[in-house]
Coordinates of C-alpha atoms in Angstrom, one line a residue:
Chain A
M261 CA 2.5 14.5 12.8
D262 CA 4.1 13.0 9.7
V263 CA 1.0 10.9 9.3
V264 CA -1.3 13.9 9.5
R265 CA 0.8 15.7 6.9
T266 CA 0.8 12.6 4.6
V267 CA -3.0 12.2 4.8
M268 CA -3.5 15.9 4.3
R269 CA -1.3 16.0 1.2
R270 CA -3.0 13.1 -0.4
E271 CA -6.5 14.6 0.3
L272 CA -5.5 18.0 -1.1
A273 CA -4.0 16.3 -4.2
A274 CA -7.3 14.4 -4.6
Y275 CA -9.3 17.6 -4.7
F276 CA -7.3 18.9 -7.5
A277 CA -7.1 15.6 -9.3
T278 CA -10.7 16.2 -10.6
P279 CA -12.2 19.3 -12.2
L280 CA -14.5 19.5 -9.1
A281 CA -12.0 21.7 -7.2
Y282 CA -11.8 24.2 -10.0
V283 CA -15.6 24.2 -10.5
F284 CA -16.0 24.8 -6.8
I285 CA -13.6 27.7 -6.7
V286 CA -15.2 29.3 -9.8
I287 CA -18.7 29.0 -8.4
F288 CA -17.5 30.4 -5.0
L289 CA -15.8 33.4 -6.6
A290 CA -18.7 34.0 -9.0
L291 CA -21.3 33.9 -6.3
A292 CA -19.2 35.9 -3.9
G293 CA -18.9 38.6 -6.6
A294 CA -22.5 38.5 -7.6
F295 CA -23.7 38.8 -4.0
T296 CA -21.3 41.6 -3.2
F297 CA -22.1 43.8 -6.1
F298 CA -25.8 43.1 -6.9
V299 CA -27.3 42.1 -3.6
G300 CA -24.9 43.8 -1.2
G301 CA -24.7 47.0 -3.2
F302 CA -20.9 47.4 -2.8
F303 CA -20.8 50.6 -4.8
E304 CA -24.1 52.1 -3.7
R305 CA -23.1 51.9 -0.1
G306 CA -20.3 54.4 -0.7
Q307 CA -18.2 53.0 2.1
A308 CA -14.6 51.7 1.9
D309 CA -15.2 48.4 3.6
L310 CA -15.9 44.8 2.6
E311 CA -19.0 44.2 4.8
S312 CA -21.2 43.7 1.7
F313 CA -18.7 41.0 0.7
F314 CA -18.3 39.1 3.9
V315 CA -21.9 39.2 5.0
F316 CA -23.0 36.6 2.5
H317 CA -20.2 34.2 3.3
P318 CA -22.0 32.0 5.9
W319 CA -24.8 31.5 3.4
L320 CA -22.5 30.6 0.6
Y321 CA -20.7 28.2 2.8
L322 CA -23.9 26.6 3.9
F323 CA -24.1 25.0 0.4
L324 CA -20.6 25.0 -0.8
V325 CA -18.7 23.7 2.2
P326 CA -20.7 20.5 2.8
A327 CA -20.0 19.8 -0.9
V328 CA -16.3 20.0 -0.1
A329 CA -16.6 17.8 2.9
M330 CA -19.0 15.2 1.6
R331 CA -16.4 13.1 -0.1
L332 CA -13.9 12.9 2.7
W333 CA -15.2 9.6 4.2
A334 CA -18.2 8.6 2.1
E335 CA -15.9 8.2 -1.0
E336 CA -13.5 6.0 1.0
R337 CA -16.3 3.8 2.2
R338 CA -17.9 3.5 -1.3
T339 CA -14.7 2.5 -3.0
G340 CA -13.4 0.4 -0.1
T341 CA -10.2 2.3 0.2
I342 CA -11.1 3.0 3.8
E343 CA -9.8 -0.6 4.5
L344 CA -6.5 0.3 3.0
L345 CA -6.3 3.6 5.0
L346 CA -7.3 2.2 8.4
T347 CA -4.9 -0.7 8.2
L348 CA -1.9 1.6 7.8
P349 CA -0.1 2.4 11.0
A350 CA -1.9 5.6 12.1
S351 CA -4.4 6.4 14.7
T352 CA -7.9 7.2 13.5
F353 CA -7.7 10.7 15.0
E354 CA -4.5 11.5 12.9
I355 CA -6.4 10.5 9.8
V356 CA -9.5 12.5 10.8
L357 CA -7.3 15.6 11.5
G358 CA -5.4 15.2 8.2
K359 CA -8.6 15.0 6.2
F360 CA -10.1 18.0 8.0
L361 CA -7.0 20.1 7.5
A362 CA -6.9 19.3 3.8
A363 CA -10.5 20.4 3.3
W364 CA -10.0 23.5 5.4
I365 CA -6.9 24.5 3.5
F366 CA -8.8 24.0 0.3
T367 CA -11.5 26.4 1.4
G368 CA -8.7 28.7 2.5
I369 CA -7.3 28.7 -1.1
A370 CA -10.8 29.5 -2.5
L371 CA -11.1 32.3 0.1
A372 CA -7.6 33.7 -0.6
L373 CA -8.5 33.9 -4.3
T374 CA -11.0 36.7 -3.4
F375 CA -8.1 39.0 -2.9
P376 CA -9.1 41.3 -5.8
F377 CA -11.9 42.6 -3.6
W378 CA -9.4 43.7 -1.1
I379 CA -7.3 45.4 -3.8
I380 CA -10.4 47.1 -5.2
V381 CA -11.5 48.5 -1.8
N382 CA -8.0 49.7 -1.1
Y383 CA -7.8 51.4 -4.5
L384 CA -11.1 53.1 -4.0
G385 CA -10.6 54.3 -0.5
E386 CA -8.9 53.8 2.8
P387 CA -10.5 50.8 4.6
D388 CA -9.6 49.5 8.0
N389 CA -7.4 46.6 7.0
G390 CA -7.4 45.2 10.5
V391 CA -11.2 44.7 10.3
I392 CA -10.8 43.1 6.9
L393 CA -8.2 40.7 8.2
A394 CA -10.4 39.8 11.2
S395 CA -13.3 39.3 8.8
Y396 CA -11.2 37.0 6.6
L397 CA -10.1 34.9 9.6
G398 CA -13.6 34.8 10.8
S399 CA -14.9 33.7 7.4
W400 CA -12.2 31.0 7.2
A401 CA -13.1 29.9 10.8
I402 CA -16.7 29.5 9.9
A403 CA -15.7 27.4 6.9
G404 CA -13.6 25.3 9.2
A405 CA -16.5 24.7 11.5
F406 CA -18.7 23.7 8.6
I407 CA -15.9 21.3 7.3
A408 CA -15.7 19.6 10.6
I409 CA -19.5 19.2 10.7
G410 CA -19.6 18.0 7.1
A411 CA -16.8 15.5 7.7
C412 CA -18.9 13.9 10.5
A413 CA -21.8 13.6 8.2
S414 CA -19.6 12.1 5.6
A415 CA -18.3 9.5 8.0
L416 CA -21.9 8.3 8.6
T417 CA -22.6 7.1 5.1
K418 CA -21.2 5.8 1.9
N419 CA -23.5 8.0 -0.1
Q420 CA -22.1 11.5 -0.9
V421 CA -25.5 13.0 -1.6
I422 CA -26.8 11.9 1.9
A423 CA -23.5 13.2 3.4
F424 CA -24.1 16.6 1.7
V425 CA -27.8 17.0 2.7
L426 CA -27.1 15.9 6.3
G427 CA -24.0 18.1 6.5
A428 CA -25.9 21.1 5.2
A429 CA -28.8 20.5 7.5
I430 CA -26.6 20.4 10.6
C431 CA -24.6 23.5 9.5
F432 CA -27.9 25.3 9.0
L433 CA -29.0 24.6 12.6
F434 CA -25.7 25.8 13.9
L435 CA -25.8 28.9 11.8
M436 CA -29.4 29.8 12.6
S437 CA -29.6 28.9 16.3
G438 CA -29.4 32.5 17.3
V439 CA -32.3 33.6 15.1
D440 CA -35.7 34.2 16.5
L441 CA -37.1 31.6 14.2
V442 CA -35.2 28.9 16.0
L443 CA -35.3 30.4 19.4
A444 CA -39.1 30.7 19.2
A445 CA -39.2 26.9 19.2
F446 CA -37.5 26.8 22.6
K447 CA -38.9 29.9 24.4
P448 CA -42.4 28.6 25.2
W449 CA -41.1 25.7 27.3
A450 CA -37.4 25.9 28.0
P451 CA -35.9 28.0 30.9
P452 CA -34.1 31.1 29.8
V453 CA -30.7 29.5 30.5
V454 CA -31.4 26.9 27.9
V455 CA -32.5 29.5 25.4
D456 CA -29.3 31.5 26.1
I457 CA -27.2 28.4 25.5
V458 CA -29.0 27.6 22.2
A459 CA -28.5 31.2 21.2
S460 CA -24.8 31.1 22.0
F461 CA -24.4 28.2 19.6
S462 CA -25.1 30.5 16.8
L463 CA -22.3 30.8 14.3
L464 CA -23.9 33.8 12.8
T465 CA -23.8 35.8 16.0
H466 CA -20.1 35.1 16.4
F467 CA -19.4 35.8 12.7
N468 CA -21.1 39.2 13.0
E469 CA -18.8 40.0 15.9
L470 CA -15.7 39.1 13.8
M471 CA -17.0 41.1 10.9
K472 CA -17.0 44.2 13.0
G473 CA -13.3 43.4 13.8
V474 CA -14.0 42.2 17.3
V475 CA -12.0 39.1 18.1
S476 CA -13.3 38.0 21.5
A477 CA -12.0 35.1 23.7
A478 CA -15.6 33.8 23.8
T479 CA -15.7 33.5 20.0
A480 CA -12.3 31.9 19.7
V481 CA -13.1 29.4 22.5
Y482 CA -16.5 28.7 20.9
L483 CA -15.1 28.0 17.4
V484 CA -12.1 25.9 18.7
T485 CA -14.4 23.9 20.9
L486 CA -16.9 23.3 18.1
V487 CA -14.2 22.1 15.7
A488 CA -12.5 19.9 18.3
C489 CA -15.8 18.3 19.3
C490 CA -16.7 17.6 15.7
L491 CA -13.3 16.0 15.1
I492 CA -13.7 13.8 18.2
V493 CA -17.2 12.8 17.1
N494 CA -15.8 12.0 13.7
T495 CA -13.1 9.8 15.2
L496 CA -15.7 8.0 17.3
I497 CA -18.0 7.4 14.3
V498 CA -15.1 5.8 12.4
E499 CA -14.0 3.8 15.4
L500 CA -17.6 2.5 16.0
E501 CA -17.8 1.2 12.5
K502 CA -14.8 -1.1 13.4
A503 CA -16.6 -2.5 16.4
A504 CA -19.9 -3.0 14.5
Chain B
M177 CA 9.9 -22.5 13.6
Q178 CA 9.3 -19.0 15.1
E179 CA 5.6 -18.3 15.7
M180 CA 4.6 -15.0 14.1
V181 CA 0.9 -14.9 14.1
R182 CA -1.4 -16.5 16.6
L183 CA -5.2 -16.4 16.6
E184 CA -7.0 -17.7 19.7
R185 CA -10.8 -18.3 19.7
L186 CA -11.2 -15.3 17.6
T187 CA -14.9 -14.5 17.2
K188 CA -16.8 -11.8 15.3
R189 CA -20.6 -11.3 15.4
F190 CA -22.5 -8.8 13.4
G191 CA -25.7 -8.5 15.4
D192 CA -27.0 -12.1 15.5
V193 CA -24.9 -13.2 12.6
R194 CA -21.9 -15.2 13.6
A195 CA -19.4 -14.4 10.9
V196 CA -16.3 -15.9 12.6
E197 CA -16.7 -18.4 15.5
E198 CA -13.7 -19.3 17.7
V199 CA -11.1 -19.5 15.1
S200 CA -7.6 -20.5 16.3
F201 CA -4.5 -21.2 14.4
S202 CA -0.9 -20.0 14.2
V203 CA 1.6 -19.2 11.4
G204 CA 5.3 -19.4 11.7
R205 CA 8.2 -17.8 9.9
G206 CA 8.8 -19.4 6.5
E207 CA 5.3 -20.7 6.3
V208 CA 2.6 -20.0 3.7
L209 CA -0.8 -20.6 5.1
G210 CA -3.7 -21.1 2.7
F211 CA -6.9 -19.8 4.1
L212 CA -9.7 -21.6 2.3
G213 CA -13.5 -21.5 2.4
P214 CA -16.6 -20.9 0.4
N215 CA -17.6 -17.3 -0.2
G216 CA -19.0 -15.8 2.9
A217 CA -17.3 -18.3 5.2
G218 CA -15.6 -15.6 7.2
K219 CA -12.2 -15.5 5.5
S220 CA -12.1 -11.8 4.9
T221 CA -13.7 -11.0 8.3
T222 CA -10.9 -13.0 10.0
M223 CA -8.2 -11.2 8.0
R224 CA -9.8 -7.8 8.8
M225 CA -9.6 -8.6 12.5
L226 CA -6.0 -9.6 12.1
T227 CA -5.1 -6.4 10.3
G228 CA -7.0 -4.1 12.7
Y229 CA -9.8 -3.0 10.3
L230 CA -12.4 -4.8 12.5
L231 CA -12.4 -5.3 16.2
P232 CA -13.0 -8.9 17.4
T233 CA -16.2 -9.6 19.5
S234 CA -14.1 -11.9 21.6
G235 CA -10.9 -13.9 21.5
T236 CA -7.4 -12.6 20.8
A237 CA -5.0 -12.3 17.9
K238 CA -1.3 -11.6 18.2
V239 CA 1.2 -10.6 15.5
M240 CA 4.8 -10.8 16.5
G241 CA 3.6 -10.9 20.1
F242 CA 1.6 -7.7 19.8
D243 CA -2.2 -7.8 20.5
V244 CA -4.2 -6.6 17.5
V245 CA -6.6 -4.5 19.8
E246 CA -4.2 -3.3 22.5
R247 CA -1.2 -2.6 20.2
A248 CA -2.9 -2.0 16.9
R249 CA -0.2 0.4 15.6
E250 CA 2.7 -2.0 16.3
V251 CA 0.7 -4.8 14.6
K252 CA -0.1 -2.6 11.5
K253 CA 3.6 -1.7 11.2
R254 CA 4.5 -5.4 10.9
I255 CA 1.8 -6.4 8.5
G256 CA 1.5 -5.9 4.7
Y257 CA -2.1 -6.3 3.8
L258 CA -3.9 -6.7 0.5
P259 CA -7.6 -6.2 1.2
E260 CA -10.2 -8.1 -0.7
G261 CA -10.7 -6.7 -4.2
A262 CA -7.5 -4.6 -3.8
P263 CA -9.2 -1.2 -3.2
L264 CA -7.0 1.6 -4.3
Y265 CA -7.2 5.4 -4.8
A266 CA -8.3 5.5 -8.4
D267 CA -7.1 9.0 -9.1
M268 CA -3.5 8.3 -8.1
S269 CA -0.8 6.7 -10.1
P270 CA 0.9 3.5 -8.7
L271 CA 3.9 5.6 -7.9
A272 CA 1.9 8.3 -6.0
L273 CA 0.0 5.6 -4.2
L274 CA 3.3 3.9 -3.1
R275 CA 4.7 7.2 -2.0
F276 CA 1.5 7.8 0.1
V277 CA 1.6 4.4 1.7
G278 CA 5.4 4.7 2.3
G279 CA 4.8 8.1 3.9
M280 CA 2.1 6.6 6.2
R281 CA 4.6 3.9 7.1
G282 CA 7.2 6.5 8.1
L283 CA 9.5 5.9 5.1
E284 CA 11.1 8.9 3.5
G285 CA 13.8 10.2 1.2
K286 CA 16.2 7.8 -0.4
E287 CA 15.0 4.8 1.6
L288 CA 11.4 5.4 0.4
E289 CA 12.5 5.7 -3.2
R290 CA 14.6 2.5 -3.0
K291 CA 11.8 0.5 -1.5
I292 CA 9.3 1.8 -4.1
A293 CA 11.7 0.8 -6.9
R294 CA 12.1 -2.6 -5.3
A295 CA 8.3 -3.1 -5.0
I296 CA 7.7 -2.0 -8.5
E297 CA 10.3 -4.3 -9.8
L298 CA 9.0 -7.3 -7.9
T299 CA 5.5 -6.8 -9.1
S300 CA 6.5 -5.7 -12.7
L301 CA 4.7 -2.4 -12.6
E302 CA 7.4 -0.3 -14.4
E303 CA 5.4 0.4 -17.6
V304 CA 2.3 1.7 -15.7
A305 CA 4.0 3.4 -12.8
H306 CA 2.9 6.9 -13.9
R307 CA -0.6 6.1 -15.2
P308 CA -3.7 6.8 -13.1
I309 CA -4.9 3.6 -11.4
D310 CA -8.4 3.9 -12.8
T311 CA -7.0 3.4 -16.3
L312 CA -5.2 0.1 -15.4
S313 CA -6.4 -3.4 -16.1
K314 CA -7.6 -5.6 -13.2
G315 CA -4.3 -7.5 -13.3
F316 CA -2.3 -4.4 -12.9
R317 CA -4.5 -3.1 -10.1
R318 CA -4.1 -6.3 -8.2
R319 CA -0.4 -6.0 -8.5
V320 CA -0.4 -2.4 -7.3
G321 CA -2.3 -3.7 -4.3
L322 CA 0.5 -6.3 -3.8
A323 CA 3.2 -3.7 -4.3
Q324 CA 1.8 -1.6 -1.5
A325 CA 1.5 -4.6 0.8
I326 CA 5.2 -5.6 0.3
L327 CA 6.5 -2.1 0.2
H328 CA 8.0 -2.0 3.7
D329 CA 9.2 -5.6 3.5
P330 CA 7.0 -6.7 6.4
P331 CA 7.5 -9.9 8.4
V332 CA 3.9 -10.8 8.1
L333 CA 1.9 -10.7 4.9
V334 CA -1.9 -11.0 4.8
L335 CA -3.2 -11.4 1.2
D336 CA -6.9 -11.6 0.6
E337 CA -7.4 -13.4 -2.8
P338 CA -4.2 -12.1 -4.4
T339 CA -4.7 -13.9 -7.7
D340 CA -8.4 -13.1 -8.1
G341 CA -9.0 -11.7 -11.6
L342 CA -5.5 -12.5 -12.9
D343 CA -4.8 -14.5 -16.1
P344 CA -2.9 -17.8 -15.8
N345 CA 0.5 -16.1 -16.5
Q346 CA -0.1 -13.4 -13.9
K347 CA -1.3 -16.0 -11.4
H348 CA 1.9 -17.9 -12.0
E349 CA 4.0 -14.7 -11.4
V350 CA 2.2 -13.8 -8.2
R351 CA 2.6 -17.3 -6.8
K352 CA 6.3 -17.2 -7.7
L353 CA 6.6 -13.9 -5.9
I354 CA 4.8 -15.4 -2.8
K355 CA 7.1 -18.4 -2.9
A356 CA 10.2 -16.3 -3.2
M357 CA 9.3 -14.1 -0.2
S358 CA 8.1 -17.0 2.0
A359 CA 11.5 -17.9 3.5
E360 CA 11.7 -14.9 5.8
K361 CA 8.0 -14.2 6.3
A362 CA 4.8 -15.6 7.6
I363 CA 2.2 -15.4 4.8
I364 CA -1.5 -15.9 5.0
V365 CA -3.2 -16.2 1.6
S366 CA -6.9 -16.5 1.3
T367 CA -8.3 -18.2 -1.8
H368 CA -11.0 -20.3 -3.1
I369 CA -8.8 -21.6 -5.9
L370 CA -7.7 -25.0 -4.8
E371 CA -4.8 -25.4 -7.3
E372 CA -3.3 -22.4 -5.5
V373 CA -3.1 -24.4 -2.3
D374 CA -1.1 -27.1 -4.0
A375 CA 1.1 -24.5 -5.8
V376 CA 2.1 -22.2 -2.9
C377 CA 0.9 -23.3 0.5
D378 CA 2.6 -25.4 3.2
R379 CA -0.5 -25.7 5.2
A380 CA -4.2 -25.1 4.6
V381 CA -6.9 -24.0 7.0
I382 CA -10.4 -24.5 5.7
I383 CA -13.3 -22.6 7.3
A384 CA -17.0 -22.9 6.6
R385 CA -19.7 -20.9 8.3
G386 CA -17.1 -19.1 10.4
R387 CA -15.6 -22.3 11.9
I388 CA -12.4 -24.2 11.2
V389 CA -13.2 -27.6 9.6
A390 CA -9.6 -28.6 8.7
D391 CA -6.1 -27.5 9.5
A392 CA -3.6 -29.7 7.6
T393 CA -0.9 -29.9 4.9
P394 CA -2.2 -30.2 1.3
E395 CA -1.0 -33.8 1.2
E396 CA -2.9 -34.7 4.4
L397 CA -6.0 -33.2 2.9
E398 CA -5.6 -35.1 -0.3
R399 CA -5.3 -38.3 1.7
R400 CA -8.8 -37.6 3.0
A401 CA -10.2 -37.7 -0.5
P402 CA -12.5 -40.7 -1.2
N403 CA -10.4 -41.7 -4.2
H404 CA -7.0 -41.1 -2.7
N405 CA -4.6 -43.8 -4.0
A406 CA -7.4 -45.2 -6.2
V407 CA -6.1 -47.1 -9.2
R408 CA -7.6 -46.6 -12.6
V409 CA -6.8 -49.4 -15.0
T410 CA -7.9 -49.8 -18.6
I411 CA -8.1 -53.4 -19.8
D412 CA -9.7 -55.6 -22.5
R413 CA -13.5 -55.5 -22.2
E414 CA -13.9 -59.2 -22.4
R415 CA -11.9 -59.7 -19.3
A416 CA -13.1 -56.8 -17.3
E417 CA -15.7 -58.7 -15.3
E418 CA -13.1 -61.4 -14.4
A419 CA -10.6 -58.8 -13.3
A420 CA -13.2 -57.0 -11.2
T421 CA -14.2 -60.1 -9.4
A422 CA -10.6 -61.0 -8.7
L423 CA -9.8 -57.5 -7.4
R424 CA -12.8 -57.6 -5.1
T425 CA -11.3 -60.5 -3.2
L426 CA -8.3 -58.4 -2.1
N427 CA -8.9 -57.1 1.4
T428 CA -7.1 -53.9 0.7
V429 CA -9.7 -53.1 -2.0
R430 CA -12.9 -51.5 -0.8
E431 CA -14.7 -51.2 -4.1
V432 CA -14.3 -51.8 -7.8
R433 CA -16.3 -49.7 -10.2
R434 CA -16.6 -50.0 -14.0
V435 CA -16.5 -46.4 -15.0
E436 CA -16.1 -46.4 -18.8
E437 CA -16.4 -48.7 -21.8
V438 CA -15.2 -47.7 -25.3
D439 CA -13.9 -49.5 -28.3
G440 CA -13.5 -52.9 -26.7
V441 CA -11.7 -51.7 -23.6
A442 CA -13.1 -51.0 -20.1
T443 CA -11.8 -48.8 -17.4
L444 CA -12.0 -50.0 -13.8
L445 CA -11.7 -47.7 -10.8
V446 CA -10.3 -49.6 -7.9
L447 CA -10.8 -47.9 -4.5
P448 CA -8.5 -48.9 -1.6
T449 CA -9.5 -49.5 2.0
N450 CA -8.5 -46.6 4.2
G451 CA -6.4 -45.0 1.4
A452 CA -3.9 -47.9 1.3
D453 CA -1.3 -48.0 -1.4
I454 CA -2.6 -50.7 -3.7
G455 CA -0.8 -49.9 -7.0
A456 CA 1.7 -52.8 -6.8
T457 CA -0.9 -55.3 -5.6
V458 CA -3.4 -54.5 -8.4
S459 CA -0.6 -54.6 -11.0
Q460 CA 0.7 -58.0 -9.8
L461 CA -2.8 -59.5 -9.7
L462 CA -3.6 -58.5 -13.3
H463 CA -0.2 -59.6 -14.5
A464 CA -0.5 -63.0 -12.8
R465 CA -3.8 -63.6 -14.6
G466 CA -2.3 -62.5 -17.9
I467 CA -4.6 -59.6 -18.4
R468 CA -3.0 -57.0 -20.6
V469 CA -3.2 -53.4 -19.1
E470 CA -3.7 -50.6 -21.6
R471 CA -3.4 -47.8 -19.2
F472 CA -2.6 -47.6 -15.5
A473 CA -2.8 -44.6 -13.2
V474 CA -2.8 -44.0 -9.4
E475 CA -5.0 -41.1 -8.3
R476 CA -3.8 -38.7 -5.7
G477 CA -7.2 -37.6 -4.6
R478 CA -8.5 -34.2 -5.5
L479 CA -8.5 -31.3 -3.1
D480 CA -11.8 -29.9 -4.4
E481 CA -13.6 -33.2 -3.4
V482 CA -12.1 -32.9 0.1
F483 CA -13.1 -29.2 0.2
R484 CA -16.6 -30.0 -0.9
A485 CA -17.0 -32.8 1.6
L486 CA -15.7 -30.7 4.5
T487 CA -17.6 -27.5 3.7
A488 CA -20.9 -29.2 2.8
N489 CA -20.9 -31.0 6.2
A490 CA -20.5 -27.8 8.0
A491 CA -23.5 -26.4 6.2
T492 CA -25.9 -28.9 7.7

């Protein structure tokens, strides 16, 4: 575990070594605020909850999280530091995990900085803080799933732009797979079982459950499995490059 | 001599390209092995397989008895590796980088700080230890790469072109450092600078097109040079032809060439048969004939000629 922590610490430090981290956080906070007040109609709703704040998170993450994940491996490959990293005594999975955790914690920091919304809503009324907590956890979990997907995309290329586009595209598919638009592509030919499976992949469906304060076993298992699978795929991608 | 690194028929193919083809050699404790070859000959690929960055297509490599594929972690613990071009995290300072590498190697606390101090001292990085690596000169970067390789005082060092991009003084320092560490370690140094082989290596392995074409000491290699032990004499121009004819009668002399004529003197290059030591014979013959010698030199044979001959053969 020491190795995982060492990798994680270096990656986190790397985020804050450039202005990129601060730019990202500012954009995230500004967009979250703009959506909540202008699109979500936080005040007009007249309700003491943060639904109008959380509902836009998956869409914000769709563009912002792949941007956080894109450098994880692509940058190492471009500068050649991957050779230094992979010849240190650590397993590939430990390194994959360390990098994932660093990016996830980084999104966690950005998310935690939205606490003024929570203060505002508690000042204005008496919201159900349990629901808000579940929503925060759900939002962070979605970010984690996107990070894991983005890290896989990043491991495939040395070009960060490609990593970003690829990551965002895959995240979009996972996000949207429960929507009729996507399901309509399956319904005409696939048996209902397949359609149901595709629909159950939808991050959006699970996120909506969490936003209502419902933390179900199915959702937890789905998210953990998704992240675990991505980390394993990420490890395999890095290992395959060795054997190439 | 304790054997520390052993490569056996190590092979790497990238698709149809045979980057490394059945390379075998071993390195013992206290030995500095020069790994030579033209660019693209497979030096870096071989080192990458040894350090666990690439998996071999076939063949085996063992470091301190551990297989590089089966026991990769044990191997990596025992190797200090400077990859080609010394890639480093540019946003970190040398100190932060060494802390990271030390942490990855399981060092911590006082021991880590002590080892970092030692590595920084050995590579003379004190003045830049806190500056971001991307602001450092090429020479300093290379030395940061070296510092991370020797940080944990590994029994085996694999250095891919450690002096590339350094000025002559820095090259000298790095070679001195390698020499100083060589007693207790097995060191593999890749290079295409031949003077380096003379300066630091006990043995040289030359590869071309992925295959080993020579495995010998630098002296043995020099002996293979066409003008090894050749004698270069400068004498009076008037008597050059006479001297040449007389020298040609010796059966230890293969060939006599008139190479230069200036200001009434001529220089003859006397090539021996099979690299025989002909210095004394030539000198006696000229003396007996009363030919005055202006200059006299025995050539050792140049490594780069041997290198060219060996690697050019492999290309055809």
